Amino acid sequence: MGIPPHLAGRMSMAEQHEYLRSRFSRRTMIRGGAVTVGAVVGGAFLPGATAQAAAPTASAVPAQTRGAERIDGALVAPFGRHLAYGADPRTEMTVSWQVPVAVRRPYIRIGAHPWDLSRKIEAEVRTLFTPAGVGASGDHTQYYLHAELTHLRPGRTYYYGVGHEGFDPAAPRLAGTIGTFTTAPDRAEPFTFTAFGDQGVSYHGLANDSLILAQGPAFHLHAGDIAYADPSGMGRKEDTGYDSRTWDQFLAQTESVAKQVPWMVSYGNHDMEAWYSPNGYGGEDARWRLPGNGPDRKNLPGVYTFVHGNTAVISLDANDISFEIPANLGISGGTQTRWLEAQLKKYRAAKGIDFVVVFFHHCAYCTSTAHASEGGVRQEWVPLFEKYTVDLVINGHNHVYERTDVLKGGEVARQLPIGGTAYPETDGVVYVTAGAAGRSLYAFSADESYEGQVKDDDAVSSFVCLADGERRAETVAWSRVRYLDYSFLRVDVTPAAKGRTATLTVRGIAETGEEVDRFVVARRVR
C-alpha cells in the first residue's frame, strides 16, 4: 500500500495511516455522499416509524455525488447487495449495495409483496476514493449505498429492490432484480446459521457460497479476513500490493447469498487498511453497516452483538489484543474486554437466551503451522468464556478446519469425539477454527483426523504467539478434529421448553458437501 516493506512491519496501524496521508496529502479519501436513513411504515411494519438523518462520517461531504448529473442512470445497474442485521434483528435490517459510477438519488423500495414496492426510501451514500500509489490500480472511486430499515415486523419476509434515478426496480423489465429478506422471530424457533473465516475471491470461495445458500441459514458469520484487498495482512514485511478493486469482486461473488441472508462480519488482520483511517477501518465503515451497539464505534466498528431467537451472538475484534500482529494492539485500552464481560453477564442472566456464540478472527486454540494460537486471546478472553460458560467460539485466521475437545483452564475437561456432546455449564468451552473458506490452505504438524478418517493424536506439536513476536512451543492433547481442505460450519439450533435440553448441532461441511465433523452442545433450559 505504498509503505516500504522495511517500515511497514514495525509500524502501528495509526503510524501507517499517518505515513500514507502525509505522502498522498493532496488526495482526498471521500469525495461526497448524501447521508440519509429511512424507517418504513405500513401494514407490514410496526407503527411509529419516521425518516431520520444519519450523522455522516467526518470525511463525508453532504452533497450530490460528483459527476452524477452526467450519468444516464438507466445504463447503471446496482451490484454487490449484502444484508446485515441491526441491533434488533426482529425489527431492523440494513440493505447495502454498490454502483460502479456515481448515480443520482439512490433509494430502496420495500414491501410485503413483490408486486407492492410502493414504499421508497432514500439511501445513504459512502464514496471511497483510493489514489494511485496507495493501491495497485490507478485512482479508484467506489460508491457504497446503505438503507437502514427499522420498525419491521418480526419473522416476516420482505421484498426489496434497490435503484436510482433512471433505474427503478419496480419497473416490469427489472423484476429479476427484486430480492428478499426475513427478519428474526420474536420467539424461540429452530433455525440454522453458517460460519467461516478467510474467504477472499476464488473459485473455492464461490463454491462455498453455493453450498451455504443450500443450507438455508438465517444468517452467516464471517470471522474476519473478508476480501483480502490487502494480501499481506498489515504488519507483514512484504509489499502489500493493496488493491481496493478486490472488494468489488468480493461483494459481487457473495451477492448470491448476502442479498438474502444477513452477512455478519468481524474484522481480521487483512481487514485493516491503513490509507482510510488511523485504525485501519475507514474503508470497512464505507462498505458495511453493522449493529452500532459495541463499546467503541469509532475505534472498533466490528464489535457488536445481536440476538436471534434463543441465541446471542457476539462479534469481537481480536486485532485489539493480538500479540502476533500488533498493528492495532491495545487500541481500545481494555474497553472491549470490559464490554465483553458485561455482555456475557447480561446474556447469562437474560430470560429466553439459551446459547451464547462468540466469533472473531484470531484463534484461541489451533495447531496449524502458520499462526497456531493467539496468546492475547488466551490471556484476555478465554477466562471470560469459561467464567460465563460460552457455548461455542468460532475463529478464522488459520486456513484449516480444526475443532478442540471441551476445554477449561487450557486443559481437556472432556474429550469430544465426532458425534459427541458437550455440556458447557459443567465441562467447558469448545473452539472451532473454520478458516478454510477460500484462501490458500495451510498445514498441520499432525495427521488429519475427521469423520470417516479418524486418527486421534493426544500429543500434537504446536505453538502459541506471545508478546514481542515470541512463539512458545507446546504439545497439546486438545486437537480432536483436523481437516485440511475447503469447508465451512453449519449450526442447527433447536430450542426446548423449560426443564428440557436445547441443543446446538454443529457440523463441519467440506466443499464437496460431505460432513467432516459433527458434535452437539447441550444446555438445560431454566
Phi, psi and omega in degrees: 000034177085007177256127179305137184305324183288343177265319188302321183293342183254357186265146168285169178299318180296322179292321177296319178299314181297321179299312182292318182293325178289325181287324182246042189294341182275352177274163172234141185285310186241121186269344179174172176163121174273127190247113176219156177229139181243149170242130187268152183228164178132186186298330180273005186230157178287148182288162174094007182281142175219157175283144180215154180272143176260144180290126179287161175289167184298333184267354184282147177245117184285078180209161176299143185301132185302132176088354185297329183292346181264359185257132172278107185300337179294342182264002185242120180253134174296155175209174175066035179296137175209141183258157171211139173296152165274189181298331176243098184297346179287331188229358185228136176211139173252129174254126182235153179198178178234159164230147185284339178221170180293139177231166180259139171051059176292151184200173173236144169251143183212147177193175181275352180221150181293338179269001181230084179244043186286339180281121188237126186231133177297150181257153172278139181245128172237115183255122187246120182250128177240115184282155173302141183102321172285319182245180181282344181261181168285191176308131183223126179246134179240141184243109180253135183235145184219141172231113180268114185258131180234173178059032172282167178262140182297144174064025182249146174265130180243152175252142181213158172217143180249142184201194181195178180303121182098346180227095183255112183295346178279350179292139182307324182291345182249019182301332180290350180268358182288136178242174178224160167209161180232129179285161178291150179286164178264013177212168182288123176221155175298140175204168179237141167229160180238164182202151168194177172223164168063061183268297184069196183248117180191169174301318182294323176297318179296320179295318178297320179299319179298317179292321179298317179302324181291343180281346183063047184288150173286326176204166180232138177253128177246106188276059171082167187052079193274289186256336183067038170299328173257097186288345184272339176085021176058122180093348175286156187274342180282163178297137186286324185063034184303136179218104183297338181293341177301328178296323177299317179294317183296311183293330173291321180297317186274355187302326182302327177266308192291343178287346180229351180235121178307124184256096189264119187251150161245166187254135177251187183293330178282355181262000173271119184237111197293334186295322195280329183196160181299330180271356178085000187251010179299321177295319179296325179297329178285327189271330188238148170236098184258163178305130184267040186250020178279184186279341188205082185299330183289311185266334185230066183292342180269010179255120184195178179211155174207163180237128174239113182061239182263014187236125174264137180239133179237126175258128180242162177245099183284350173301332181293335185233016184279121172282326185293314181234089194271022184303326179242020183301126177079013186296332181270352182062028180091354182298320183297316181295320177295319177296317178304313181296321179297321179292316180298317179297317180297313184292325180290337179266351187280136175287135176093351176256114180267317188243146173237120179246131179242134176226144179194181193273295188292142189279135170287317182218114177202149181246014175302145182286353182276293184248335182052228188256147181262116181296328179296320178294316179298323183287315189270319193248328182304317177302326178288321177302320181284320181300321184254017174046056176302140187276328182203133175243126183244127180233169173236234173073304174270128186276068181208172165249124177214142181225138183271170162289186174279124189245146172210128181063029179078003182240162178286115176272328176205129173294141182233084179291165176304128183092357183278175181235135177253144178237089188300330182299328182246335190261305186151207191240144175254135181243133179237127170263117182236057187260021182252050186273346181172334179283168182303142187280155177263212183212164173245156174275342180246170179296152172296152177210110184209176185304125183091348179212065184277127175224082182297138179218111182265017177215072182264128180281132180204198178204165175234136182280127182247179180297154176062029174078007180284151174233125179257121179292145176210149174248122191243153178250000189267357182279098189267323180231130178226122181225127188246070172198173186293140189193174175207178184247135172242133180233121177257123183257124179239109179289172178209160177287164180303133180090350178254181187253120172272153185223150163249119174260113188254129182230136168270125182244125179283163177301336177283350185093353180283149176276129180248349179201150175204134171207167183237138170252123186242140180215129179285130183280129181261000000 
